[in-house]
Short mmCIF file of C-alpha atoms in Angstrom, two decimals:
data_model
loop_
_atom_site.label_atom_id
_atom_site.label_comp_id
_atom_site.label_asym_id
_atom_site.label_seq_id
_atom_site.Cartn_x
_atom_site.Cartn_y
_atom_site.Cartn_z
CA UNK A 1 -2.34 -21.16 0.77
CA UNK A 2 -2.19 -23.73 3.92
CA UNK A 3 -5.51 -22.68 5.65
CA UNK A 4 -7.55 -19.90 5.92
CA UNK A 5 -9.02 -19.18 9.28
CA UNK A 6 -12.39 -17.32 10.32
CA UNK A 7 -11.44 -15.34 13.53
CA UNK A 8 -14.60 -13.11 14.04
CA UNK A 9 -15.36 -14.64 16.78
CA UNK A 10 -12.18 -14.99 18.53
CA UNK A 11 -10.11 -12.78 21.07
CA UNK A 12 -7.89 -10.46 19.35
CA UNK A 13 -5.58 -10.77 21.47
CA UNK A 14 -1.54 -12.11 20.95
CA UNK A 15 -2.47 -15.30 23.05
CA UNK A 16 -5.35 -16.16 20.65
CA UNK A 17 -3.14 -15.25 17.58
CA UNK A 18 -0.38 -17.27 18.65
CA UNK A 19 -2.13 -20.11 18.89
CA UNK A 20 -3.69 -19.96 15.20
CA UNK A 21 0.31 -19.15 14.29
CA UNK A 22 0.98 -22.59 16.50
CA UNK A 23 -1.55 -24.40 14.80
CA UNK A 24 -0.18 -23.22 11.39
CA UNK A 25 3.25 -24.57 11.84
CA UNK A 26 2.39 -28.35 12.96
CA UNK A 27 0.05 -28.30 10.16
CA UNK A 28 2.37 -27.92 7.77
CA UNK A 29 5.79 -29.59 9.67
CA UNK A 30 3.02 -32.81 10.28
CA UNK A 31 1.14 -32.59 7.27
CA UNK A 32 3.28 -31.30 4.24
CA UNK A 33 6.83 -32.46 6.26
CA UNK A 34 7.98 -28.66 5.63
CA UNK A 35 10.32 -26.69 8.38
CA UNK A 36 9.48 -24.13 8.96
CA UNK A 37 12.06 -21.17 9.34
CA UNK A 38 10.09 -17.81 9.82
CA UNK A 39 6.72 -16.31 10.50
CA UNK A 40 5.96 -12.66 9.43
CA UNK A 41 2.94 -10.91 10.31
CA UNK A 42 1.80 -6.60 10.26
CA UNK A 43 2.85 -4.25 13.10
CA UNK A 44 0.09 -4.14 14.84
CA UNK A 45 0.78 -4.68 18.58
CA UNK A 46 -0.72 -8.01 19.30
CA UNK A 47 1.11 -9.35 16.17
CA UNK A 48 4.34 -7.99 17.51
CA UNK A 49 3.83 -9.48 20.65
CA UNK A 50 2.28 -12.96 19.24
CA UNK A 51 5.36 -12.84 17.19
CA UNK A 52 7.97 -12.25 20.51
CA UNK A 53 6.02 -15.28 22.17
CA UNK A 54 6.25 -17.47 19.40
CA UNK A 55 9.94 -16.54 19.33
CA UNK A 56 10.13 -17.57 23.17
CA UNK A 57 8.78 -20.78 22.26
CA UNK A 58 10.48 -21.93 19.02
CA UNK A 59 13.91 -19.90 19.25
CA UNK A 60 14.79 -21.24 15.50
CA UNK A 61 12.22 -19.66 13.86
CA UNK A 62 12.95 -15.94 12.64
CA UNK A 63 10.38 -13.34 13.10
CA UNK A 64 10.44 -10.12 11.20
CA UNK A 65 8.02 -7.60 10.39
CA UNK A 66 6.37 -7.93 7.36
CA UNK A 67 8.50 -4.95 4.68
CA UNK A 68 5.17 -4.99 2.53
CA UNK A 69 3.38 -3.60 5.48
CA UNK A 70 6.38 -1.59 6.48
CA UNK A 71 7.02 0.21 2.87
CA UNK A 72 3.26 1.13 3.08
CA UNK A 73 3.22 2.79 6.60
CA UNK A 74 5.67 4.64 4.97
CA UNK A 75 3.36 5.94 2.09
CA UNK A 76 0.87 6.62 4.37
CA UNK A 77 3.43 8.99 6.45
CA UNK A 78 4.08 10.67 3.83
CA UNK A 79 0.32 11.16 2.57
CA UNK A 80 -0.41 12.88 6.38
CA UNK A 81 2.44 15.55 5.23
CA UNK A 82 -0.18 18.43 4.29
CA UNK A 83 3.12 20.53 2.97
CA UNK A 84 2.43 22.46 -0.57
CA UNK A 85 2.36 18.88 -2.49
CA UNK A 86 0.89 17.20 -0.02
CA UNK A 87 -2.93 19.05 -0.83
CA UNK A 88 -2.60 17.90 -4.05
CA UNK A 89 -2.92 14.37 -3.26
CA UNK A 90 -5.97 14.98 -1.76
CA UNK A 91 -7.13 16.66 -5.26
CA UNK A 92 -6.05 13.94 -6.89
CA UNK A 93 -8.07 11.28 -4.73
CA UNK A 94 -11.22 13.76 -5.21
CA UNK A 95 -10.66 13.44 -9.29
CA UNK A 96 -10.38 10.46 -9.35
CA UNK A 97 -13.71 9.78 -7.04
CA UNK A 98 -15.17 12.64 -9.52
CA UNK A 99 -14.34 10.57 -12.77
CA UNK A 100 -15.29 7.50 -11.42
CA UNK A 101 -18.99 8.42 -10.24
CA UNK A 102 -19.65 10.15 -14.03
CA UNK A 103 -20.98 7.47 -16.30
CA UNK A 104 -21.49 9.87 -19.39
CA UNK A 105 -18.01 11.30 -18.33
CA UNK A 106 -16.20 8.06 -18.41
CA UNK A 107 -17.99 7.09 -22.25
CA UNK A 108 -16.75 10.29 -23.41
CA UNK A 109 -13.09 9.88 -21.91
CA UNK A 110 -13.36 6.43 -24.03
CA UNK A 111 -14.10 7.76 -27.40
CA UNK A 112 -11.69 10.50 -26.60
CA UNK A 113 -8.90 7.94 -25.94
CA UNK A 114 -10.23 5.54 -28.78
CA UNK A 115 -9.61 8.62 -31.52
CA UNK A 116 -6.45 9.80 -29.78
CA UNK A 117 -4.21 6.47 -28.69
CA UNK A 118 -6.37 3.70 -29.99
CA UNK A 119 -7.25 2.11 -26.34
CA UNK A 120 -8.71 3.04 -23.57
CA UNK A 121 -7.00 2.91 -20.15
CA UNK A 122 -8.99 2.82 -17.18
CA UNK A 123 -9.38 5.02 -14.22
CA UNK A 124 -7.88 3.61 -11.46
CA UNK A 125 -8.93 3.97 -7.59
CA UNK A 126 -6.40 4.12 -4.74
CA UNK A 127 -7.18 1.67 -2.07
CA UNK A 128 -5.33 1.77 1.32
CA UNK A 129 -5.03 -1.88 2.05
CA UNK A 130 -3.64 -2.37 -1.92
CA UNK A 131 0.18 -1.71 -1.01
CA UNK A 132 0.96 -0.29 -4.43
CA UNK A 133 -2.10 1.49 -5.66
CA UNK A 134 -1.75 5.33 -5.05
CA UNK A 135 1.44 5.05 -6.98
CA UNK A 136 -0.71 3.20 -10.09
CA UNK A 137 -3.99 5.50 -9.40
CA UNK A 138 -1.36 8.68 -10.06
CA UNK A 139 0.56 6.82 -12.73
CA UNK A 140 -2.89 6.28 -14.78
CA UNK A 141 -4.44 10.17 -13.85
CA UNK A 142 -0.82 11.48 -15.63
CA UNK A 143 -1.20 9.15 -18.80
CA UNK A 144 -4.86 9.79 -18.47
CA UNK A 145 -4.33 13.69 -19.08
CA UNK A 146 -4.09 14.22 -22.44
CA UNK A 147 -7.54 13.15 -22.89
CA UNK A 148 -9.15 14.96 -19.71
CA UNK A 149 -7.70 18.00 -20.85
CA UNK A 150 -8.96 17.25 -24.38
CA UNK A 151 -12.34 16.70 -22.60
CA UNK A 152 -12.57 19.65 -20.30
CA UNK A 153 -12.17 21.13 -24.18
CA UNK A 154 -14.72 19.81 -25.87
CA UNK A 155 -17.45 19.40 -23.52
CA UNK A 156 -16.71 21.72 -20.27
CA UNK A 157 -19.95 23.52 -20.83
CA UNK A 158 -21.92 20.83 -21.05
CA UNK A 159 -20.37 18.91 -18.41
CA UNK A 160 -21.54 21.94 -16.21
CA UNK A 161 -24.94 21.91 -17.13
CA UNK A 162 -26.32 19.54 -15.99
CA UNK A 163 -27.03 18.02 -12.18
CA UNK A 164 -28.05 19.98 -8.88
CA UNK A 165 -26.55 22.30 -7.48
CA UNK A 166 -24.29 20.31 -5.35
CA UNK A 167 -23.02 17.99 -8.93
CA UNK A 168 -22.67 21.41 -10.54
CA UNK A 169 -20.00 22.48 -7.88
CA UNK A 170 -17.80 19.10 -7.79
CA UNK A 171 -17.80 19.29 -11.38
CA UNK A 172 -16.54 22.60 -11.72
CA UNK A 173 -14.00 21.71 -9.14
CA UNK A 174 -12.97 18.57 -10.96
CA UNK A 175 -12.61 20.88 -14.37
CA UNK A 176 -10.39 23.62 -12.73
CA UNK A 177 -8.04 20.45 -11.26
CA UNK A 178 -7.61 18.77 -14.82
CA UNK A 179 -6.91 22.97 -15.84
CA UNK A 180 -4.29 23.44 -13.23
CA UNK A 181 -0.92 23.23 -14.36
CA UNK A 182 0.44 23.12 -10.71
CA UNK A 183 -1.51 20.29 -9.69
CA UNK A 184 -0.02 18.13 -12.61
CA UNK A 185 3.62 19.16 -11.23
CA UNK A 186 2.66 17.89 -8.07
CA UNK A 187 1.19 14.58 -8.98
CA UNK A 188 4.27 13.96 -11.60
CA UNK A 189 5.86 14.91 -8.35
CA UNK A 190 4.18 12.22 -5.91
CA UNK A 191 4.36 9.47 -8.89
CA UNK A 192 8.60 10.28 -8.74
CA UNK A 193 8.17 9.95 -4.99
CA UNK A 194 6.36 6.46 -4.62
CA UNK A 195 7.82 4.62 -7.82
CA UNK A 196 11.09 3.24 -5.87
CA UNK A 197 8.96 2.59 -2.65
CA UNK A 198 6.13 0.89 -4.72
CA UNK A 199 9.57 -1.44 -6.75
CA UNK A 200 10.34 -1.75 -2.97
CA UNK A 201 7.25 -3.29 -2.24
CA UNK A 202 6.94 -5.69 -4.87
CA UNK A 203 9.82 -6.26 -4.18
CA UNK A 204 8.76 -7.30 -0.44
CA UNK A 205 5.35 -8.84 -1.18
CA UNK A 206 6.80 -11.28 -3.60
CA UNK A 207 6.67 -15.12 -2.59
#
């Protein structure tokens, strides 16, 4: 890390974010006696276009978009693609948020995985700015299933009983997910789908 800059209370604009990108380069060609030879930033359209004016200025440096970014657009294309699959993402996501919120539910899924495997793996949370996380989030729910379904099992009726109304409902909907045969297809399905574009990124991201 050169420097870190606080722009909340400049423009956003490709002017203002040129300048911070102009600042950035004598800093380090001055100060650490580095060339620099490109400058990536997202695809947003002031970074494209403080990207084609920094270009103007300093024709050696190259400029492309950032592949991270560009691999995870494409996730999130495919994530607006309601087809037959595509719902079941969405049921995955609300699973997860389920699993996550349920304190008792979560010490129970430990013992279960304590008796069963030895360890415990954690439930993981997809988070959109995290390039690579839906693919881990789906990864864990599939290794995770063993021990919902073993859960749903055990304790379905007593999962069910207690809460309002409203608790009642999202748990009975989270129990007839982890039940659905279909909905396992289809996440195996999405994890199949994102593991080369997830390699991709890490790929991409690295330094």
């Amino acid at each position: 890390m050169i420097k870190v800059h606080d722009a909340s209370m400049d423009p956003h604009t490709a002017e203002e974010l040129l300048k911070q990108m102009l600042d950035a380069i004598s800093r380090i060609e001055t100060k650490w006696g580095a060339s620099v030879l490109a400058c990536t930033t997202d695809t947003s359209g002031e970074s494209r276009k403080a990207r084609r004016l920094l270009r103007e200025q300093l024709p050696h440096i190259v400029v492309p978009n950032c592949l991270a970014h560009q691999w995870n657009l494409i996730v999130g294309d495919l994530f607006k693609v309601k087809d037959d699959y595509g719902v079941y993402g969405d049921m995955a996501q609300e699973l997860i948020t389920w699993l996550r919120s349920k304190t008792r539910v979560l010490a129970i899924l430990r013992e279960i995985q304590m008796v069963t495997i030895g360890k415990t793996l954690a439930v993981l949370r997809a988070v959109l700015t995290r390039w690579m996380s839906h693919y881990l989030a789906y990864r864990r729910l599939l290794e995770l299933r063993p021990a919902l379904e073993l859960l749903v099992t055990m304790h379905e009726a007593h999962l069910i009983s207690g809460g309002d109304v409203r608790s009642r409902r999202k748990t009975q909907i989270a129990i007839a997910t982890i039940k659905n045969v279909t909905f396992w297809h289809a996440l195996a399905r999405w994890k199949t789908l994102l593991e080369p574009i997830s390699l991709m990124t890490n790929v991409h991201q690295a330094a």
